[in-house]
């Protein structure tokens, strides 16, 4: 499957605080290459998450989340959120420009080719992954600059 080129997105969600009286919630992010459009009417997308991953666990509880379609100049963002054994997500977002989605409250990366806010409609277990099918609630094209970031043969690449 490494011979199949894929677009690269950053999936984000806001994890509310466990204790409403305690400190605020936390932003969580994950790089994904298994993301696709499923339907135009209604607008549905799908993301594949490793079963038991932090994002899989969070999206099982948090029905609204966001996606930023990364541009070729955002390779550093993809790499940062794909690291294994990484530091807290709070620190990973520190120097990345973003706005909060109006519906999800999740970070939407500045300079992304497109951003979506989604609501989970269905979760399907498929081997060691969970397929999350979601309705697109909002969609925007914040930047038309540059081409998409692609993933092919184990590396991030540019088209052309």
PDB file of C-alpha atoms in Angstrom, residues 3-158:
ATOM      1  CA  UNK A   3       2.705   2.612  -3.585  1.00  0.00           C
ATOM      2  CA  UNK A   4      -0.651   4.366  -3.233  1.00  0.00           C
ATOM      3  CA  UNK A   5      -0.181   8.131  -2.945  1.00  0.00           C
ATOM      4  CA  UNK A   6      -2.360   9.806  -0.309  1.00  0.00           C
ATOM      5  CA  UNK A   7      -3.150  13.326   0.768  1.00  0.00           C
ATOM      6  CA  UNK A   8      -2.118  14.373   4.263  1.00  0.00           C
ATOM      7  CA  UNK A   9      -4.470  15.934   6.804  1.00  0.00           C
ATOM      8  CA  UNK A  10      -4.332  16.972  10.421  1.00  0.00           C
ATOM      9  CA  UNK A  11      -7.303  15.662  12.403  1.00  0.00           C
ATOM     10  CA  UNK A  12      -7.987  17.773  15.492  1.00  0.00           C
ATOM     11  CA  UNK A  13     -10.426  17.762  18.369  1.00  0.00           C
ATOM     12  CA  UNK A  14     -10.926  19.631  21.611  1.00  0.00           C
ATOM     13  CA  UNK A  15     -10.894  17.367  24.644  1.00  0.00           C
ATOM     14  CA  UNK A  16     -13.086  18.963  27.318  1.00  0.00           C
ATOM     15  CA  UNK A  17     -11.819  19.007  30.904  1.00  0.00           C
ATOM     16  CA  UNK A  18     -12.651  15.956  33.005  1.00  0.00           C
ATOM     17  CA  UNK A  19     -13.547  18.182  35.928  1.00  0.00           C
ATOM     18  CA  UNK A  20     -15.604  21.288  35.020  1.00  0.00           C
ATOM     19  CA  UNK A  21     -14.089  22.999  38.074  1.00  0.00           C
ATOM     20  CA  UNK A  22     -10.506  22.093  37.073  1.00  0.00           C
ATOM     21  CA  UNK A  23      -8.155  23.394  34.376  1.00  0.00           C
ATOM     22  CA  UNK A  24      -9.429  23.857  30.798  1.00  0.00           C
ATOM     23  CA  UNK A  25      -9.509  21.137  28.185  1.00  0.00           C
ATOM     24  CA  UNK A  26      -6.806  20.249  25.698  1.00  0.00           C
ATOM     25  CA  UNK A  27      -6.375  20.329  21.938  1.00  0.00           C
ATOM     26  CA  UNK A  28      -5.469  16.982  20.389  1.00  0.00           C
ATOM     27  CA  UNK A  29      -4.080  16.425  16.884  1.00  0.00           C
ATOM     28  CA  UNK A  30      -3.110  13.509  14.672  1.00  0.00           C
ATOM     29  CA  UNK A  31      -1.643  13.281  11.181  1.00  0.00           C
ATOM     30  CA  UNK A  32      -3.682  11.046   8.869  1.00  0.00           C
ATOM     31  CA  UNK A  33      -3.205   9.781   5.343  1.00  0.00           C
ATOM     32  CA  UNK A  34      -6.294   7.567   5.337  1.00  0.00           C
ATOM     33  CA  UNK A  35      -8.881  10.271   4.818  1.00  0.00           C
ATOM     34  CA  UNK A  36     -11.410  10.465   2.009  1.00  0.00           C
ATOM     35  CA  UNK A  37     -14.659  11.894   0.760  1.00  0.00           C
ATOM     36  CA  UNK A  38     -17.492   9.357   0.993  1.00  0.00           C
ATOM     37  CA  UNK A  39     -20.569  11.222  -0.250  1.00  0.00           C
ATOM     38  CA  UNK A  40     -21.580  14.626  -1.587  1.00  0.00           C
ATOM     39  CA  UNK A  41     -25.254  14.323  -0.611  1.00  0.00           C
ATOM     40  CA  UNK A  42     -25.153  14.269   2.321  1.00  0.00           C
ATOM     41  CA  UNK A  43     -21.550  15.485   2.623  1.00  0.00           C
ATOM     42  CA  UNK A  44     -19.688  12.649   4.368  1.00  0.00           C
ATOM     43  CA  UNK A  45     -15.994  11.953   4.954  1.00  0.00           C
ATOM     44  CA  UNK A  46     -14.095   9.024   6.452  1.00  0.00           C
ATOM     45  CA  UNK A  47     -10.921   8.842   8.499  1.00  0.00           C
ATOM     46  CA  UNK A  48      -9.194   5.637   9.585  1.00  0.00           C
ATOM     47  CA  UNK A  49      -7.790   5.642  13.142  1.00  0.00           C
ATOM     48  CA  UNK A  50      -5.589   3.042  14.792  1.00  0.00           C
ATOM     49  CA  UNK A  51      -7.796   1.246  17.305  1.00  0.00           C
ATOM     50  CA  UNK A  52      -7.000   2.319  20.853  1.00  0.00           C
ATOM     51  CA  UNK A  53      -5.051   5.417  19.776  1.00  0.00           C
ATOM     52  CA  UNK A  54      -5.639   8.635  21.675  1.00  0.00           C
ATOM     53  CA  UNK A  55      -7.641  10.081  18.752  1.00  0.00           C
ATOM     54  CA  UNK A  56      -9.727   6.911  18.429  1.00  0.00           C
ATOM     55  CA  UNK A  57     -10.539   7.039  22.147  1.00  0.00           C
ATOM     56  CA  UNK A  58     -11.287  10.772  22.036  1.00  0.00           C
ATOM     57  CA  UNK A  59     -13.556  10.592  18.962  1.00  0.00           C
ATOM     58  CA  UNK A  60     -15.480   7.759  20.614  1.00  0.00           C
ATOM     59  CA  UNK A  61     -16.493  10.360  23.248  1.00  0.00           C
ATOM     60  CA  UNK A  62     -16.280  13.653  21.319  1.00  0.00           C
ATOM     61  CA  UNK A  63     -18.661  13.669  18.315  1.00  0.00           C
ATOM     62  CA  UNK A  64     -17.433  16.924  16.712  1.00  0.00           C
ATOM     63  CA  UNK A  65     -13.927  17.320  15.349  1.00  0.00           C
ATOM     64  CA  UNK A  66     -12.018  18.994  12.534  1.00  0.00           C
ATOM     65  CA  UNK A  67      -9.713  18.340   9.598  1.00  0.00           C
ATOM     66  CA  UNK A  68      -7.109  20.600   7.984  1.00  0.00           C
ATOM     67  CA  UNK A  69      -5.937  19.536   4.514  1.00  0.00           C
ATOM     68  CA  UNK A  70      -2.215  20.285   4.652  1.00  0.00           C
ATOM     69  CA  UNK A  71      -0.307  22.099   1.926  1.00  0.00           C
ATOM     70  CA  UNK A  72       3.132  21.132   0.643  1.00  0.00           C
ATOM     71  CA  UNK A  73       4.675  23.834   2.867  1.00  0.00           C
ATOM     72  CA  UNK A  74       3.227  22.209   6.011  1.00  0.00           C
ATOM     73  CA  UNK A  75       5.353  19.060   6.056  1.00  0.00           C
ATOM     74  CA  UNK A  76       6.721  20.052   9.482  1.00  0.00           C
ATOM     75  CA  UNK A  77       3.186  20.011  10.926  1.00  0.00           C
ATOM     76  CA  UNK A  78       2.504  16.545   9.505  1.00  0.00           C
ATOM     77  CA  UNK A  79       5.780  15.216  10.905  1.00  0.00           C
ATOM     78  CA  UNK A  80       5.248  16.786  14.299  1.00  0.00           C
ATOM     79  CA  UNK A  81       1.825  15.201  14.845  1.00  0.00           C
ATOM     80  CA  UNK A  82       2.925  11.816  13.456  1.00  0.00           C
ATOM     81  CA  UNK A  83       5.766  11.335  15.976  1.00  0.00           C
ATOM     82  CA  UNK A  84       5.581   8.282  18.191  1.00  0.00           C
ATOM     83  CA  UNK A  85       6.187   8.898  21.898  1.00  0.00           C
ATOM     84  CA  UNK A  86       5.746  12.618  21.404  1.00  0.00           C
ATOM     85  CA  UNK A  87       5.398  15.355  23.970  1.00  0.00           C
ATOM     86  CA  UNK A  88       1.995  16.689  24.960  1.00  0.00           C
ATOM     87  CA  UNK A  89      -0.229  17.944  22.177  1.00  0.00           C
ATOM     88  CA  UNK A  90      -0.503  21.298  23.960  1.00  0.00           C
ATOM     89  CA  UNK A  91       3.167  21.991  23.209  1.00  0.00           C
ATOM     90  CA  UNK A  92       2.840  20.754  19.619  1.00  0.00           C
ATOM     91  CA  UNK A  93       0.257  23.448  18.846  1.00  0.00           C
ATOM     92  CA  UNK A  94       2.304  26.262  20.441  1.00  0.00           C
ATOM     93  CA  UNK A  95       3.862  27.798  17.310  1.00  0.00           C
ATOM     94  CA  UNK A  96       1.277  26.722  14.724  1.00  0.00           C
ATOM     95  CA  UNK A  97      -1.119  29.433  13.560  1.00  0.00           C
ATOM     96  CA  UNK A  98      -4.723  28.265  13.865  1.00  0.00           C
ATOM     97  CA  UNK A  99      -8.253  29.426  14.504  1.00  0.00           C
ATOM     98  CA  UNK A 100     -10.902  27.575  16.468  1.00  0.00           C
ATOM     99  CA  UNK A 101     -13.743  26.020  14.547  1.00  0.00           C
ATOM    100  CA  UNK A 102     -17.040  27.718  15.321  1.00  0.00           C
ATOM    101  CA  UNK A 103     -18.871  24.390  15.641  1.00  0.00           C
ATOM    102  CA  UNK A 104     -16.208  22.013  16.983  1.00  0.00           C
ATOM    103  CA  UNK A 105     -13.940  24.351  18.929  1.00  0.00           C
ATOM    104  CA  UNK A 106     -11.069  22.321  17.424  1.00  0.00           C
ATOM    105  CA  UNK A 107      -7.971  23.940  15.892  1.00  0.00           C
ATOM    106  CA  UNK A 108      -8.129  24.659  12.138  1.00  0.00           C
ATOM    107  CA  UNK A 109      -4.589  25.159  10.812  1.00  0.00           C
ATOM    108  CA  UNK A 110      -3.787  28.484   9.189  1.00  0.00           C
ATOM    109  CA  UNK A 111      -2.592  28.155   5.592  1.00  0.00           C
ATOM    110  CA  UNK A 112      -4.306  24.788   5.101  1.00  0.00           C
ATOM    111  CA  UNK A 113      -5.702  24.146   1.622  1.00  0.00           C
ATOM    112  CA  UNK A 114      -9.113  23.334   3.114  1.00  0.00           C
ATOM    113  CA  UNK A 115     -10.668  22.946   6.555  1.00  0.00           C
ATOM    114  CA  UNK A 116     -13.692  20.919   7.625  1.00  0.00           C
ATOM    115  CA  UNK A 117     -15.657  20.549  10.814  1.00  0.00           C
ATOM    116  CA  UNK A 118     -17.343  17.183  11.176  1.00  0.00           C
ATOM    117  CA  UNK A 119     -19.818  15.276  13.339  1.00  0.00           C
ATOM    118  CA  UNK A 120     -19.346  11.516  13.707  1.00  0.00           C
ATOM    119  CA  UNK A 121     -22.256   9.529  12.286  1.00  0.00           C
ATOM    120  CA  UNK A 122     -20.848   6.004  12.346  1.00  0.00           C
ATOM    121  CA  UNK A 123     -17.859   4.061  13.695  1.00  0.00           C
ATOM    122  CA  UNK A 124     -16.907   0.769  12.063  1.00  0.00           C
ATOM    123  CA  UNK A 125     -14.261  -1.610  13.432  1.00  0.00           C
ATOM    124  CA  UNK A 126     -12.048  -2.842  10.589  1.00  0.00           C
ATOM    125  CA  UNK A 127      -9.145  -5.038  11.696  1.00  0.00           C
ATOM    126  CA  UNK A 128      -6.856  -2.966  13.927  1.00  0.00           C
ATOM    127  CA  UNK A 129      -8.465   0.331  12.869  1.00  0.00           C
ATOM    128  CA  UNK A 130     -11.691   2.223  13.406  1.00  0.00           C
ATOM    129  CA  UNK A 131     -13.310   3.817  10.362  1.00  0.00           C
ATOM    130  CA  UNK A 132     -15.002   7.029  11.456  1.00  0.00           C
ATOM    131  CA  UNK A 133     -17.651   8.268   9.029  1.00  0.00           C
ATOM    132  CA  UNK A 134     -18.710  11.846   9.658  1.00  0.00           C
ATOM    133  CA  UNK A 135     -21.023  14.504   8.254  1.00  0.00           C
ATOM    134  CA  UNK A 136     -19.298  17.691   7.129  1.00  0.00           C
ATOM    135  CA  UNK A 137     -20.806  20.592   9.080  1.00  0.00           C
ATOM    136  CA  UNK A 138     -18.597  23.405   7.768  1.00  0.00           C
ATOM    137  CA  UNK A 139     -16.067  23.636   4.954  1.00  0.00           C
ATOM    138  CA  UNK A 140     -13.710  26.456   4.025  1.00  0.00           C
ATOM    139  CA  UNK A 141     -10.803  27.130   1.698  1.00  0.00           C
ATOM    140  CA  UNK A 142      -8.551  29.398   3.768  1.00  0.00           C
ATOM    141  CA  UNK A 143      -5.608  29.232   1.351  1.00  0.00           C
ATOM    142  CA  UNK A 144      -5.380  28.579  -2.371  1.00  0.00           C
ATOM    143  CA  UNK A 145      -1.587  28.885  -2.288  1.00  0.00           C
ATOM    144  CA  UNK A 146       0.630  25.929  -3.127  1.00  0.00           C
ATOM    145  CA  UNK A 147      -0.118  22.311  -3.797  1.00  0.00           C
ATOM    146  CA  UNK A 148      -1.167  19.482  -1.501  1.00  0.00           C
ATOM    147  CA  UNK A 149       1.152  17.563   0.779  1.00  0.00           C
ATOM    148  CA  UNK A 150       1.258  13.933  -0.334  1.00  0.00           C
ATOM    149  CA  UNK A 151       2.525  10.737   1.273  1.00  0.00           C
ATOM    150  CA  UNK A 152       4.105   8.096  -0.985  1.00  0.00           C
ATOM    151  CA  UNK A 153       6.507   5.198  -0.295  1.00  0.00           C
ATOM    152  CA  UNK A 154       6.920   6.169   3.350  1.00  0.00           C
ATOM    153  CA  UNK A 155       7.791   9.849   2.765  1.00  0.00           C
ATOM    154  CA  UNK A 156       6.054  13.204   2.490  1.00  0.00           C
ATOM    155  CA  UNK A 157       6.199  14.525  -1.068  1.00  0.00           C
ATOM    156  CA  UNK A 158       5.119  17.399  -3.282  1.00  0.00           C
TER     157      UNK A 158
END
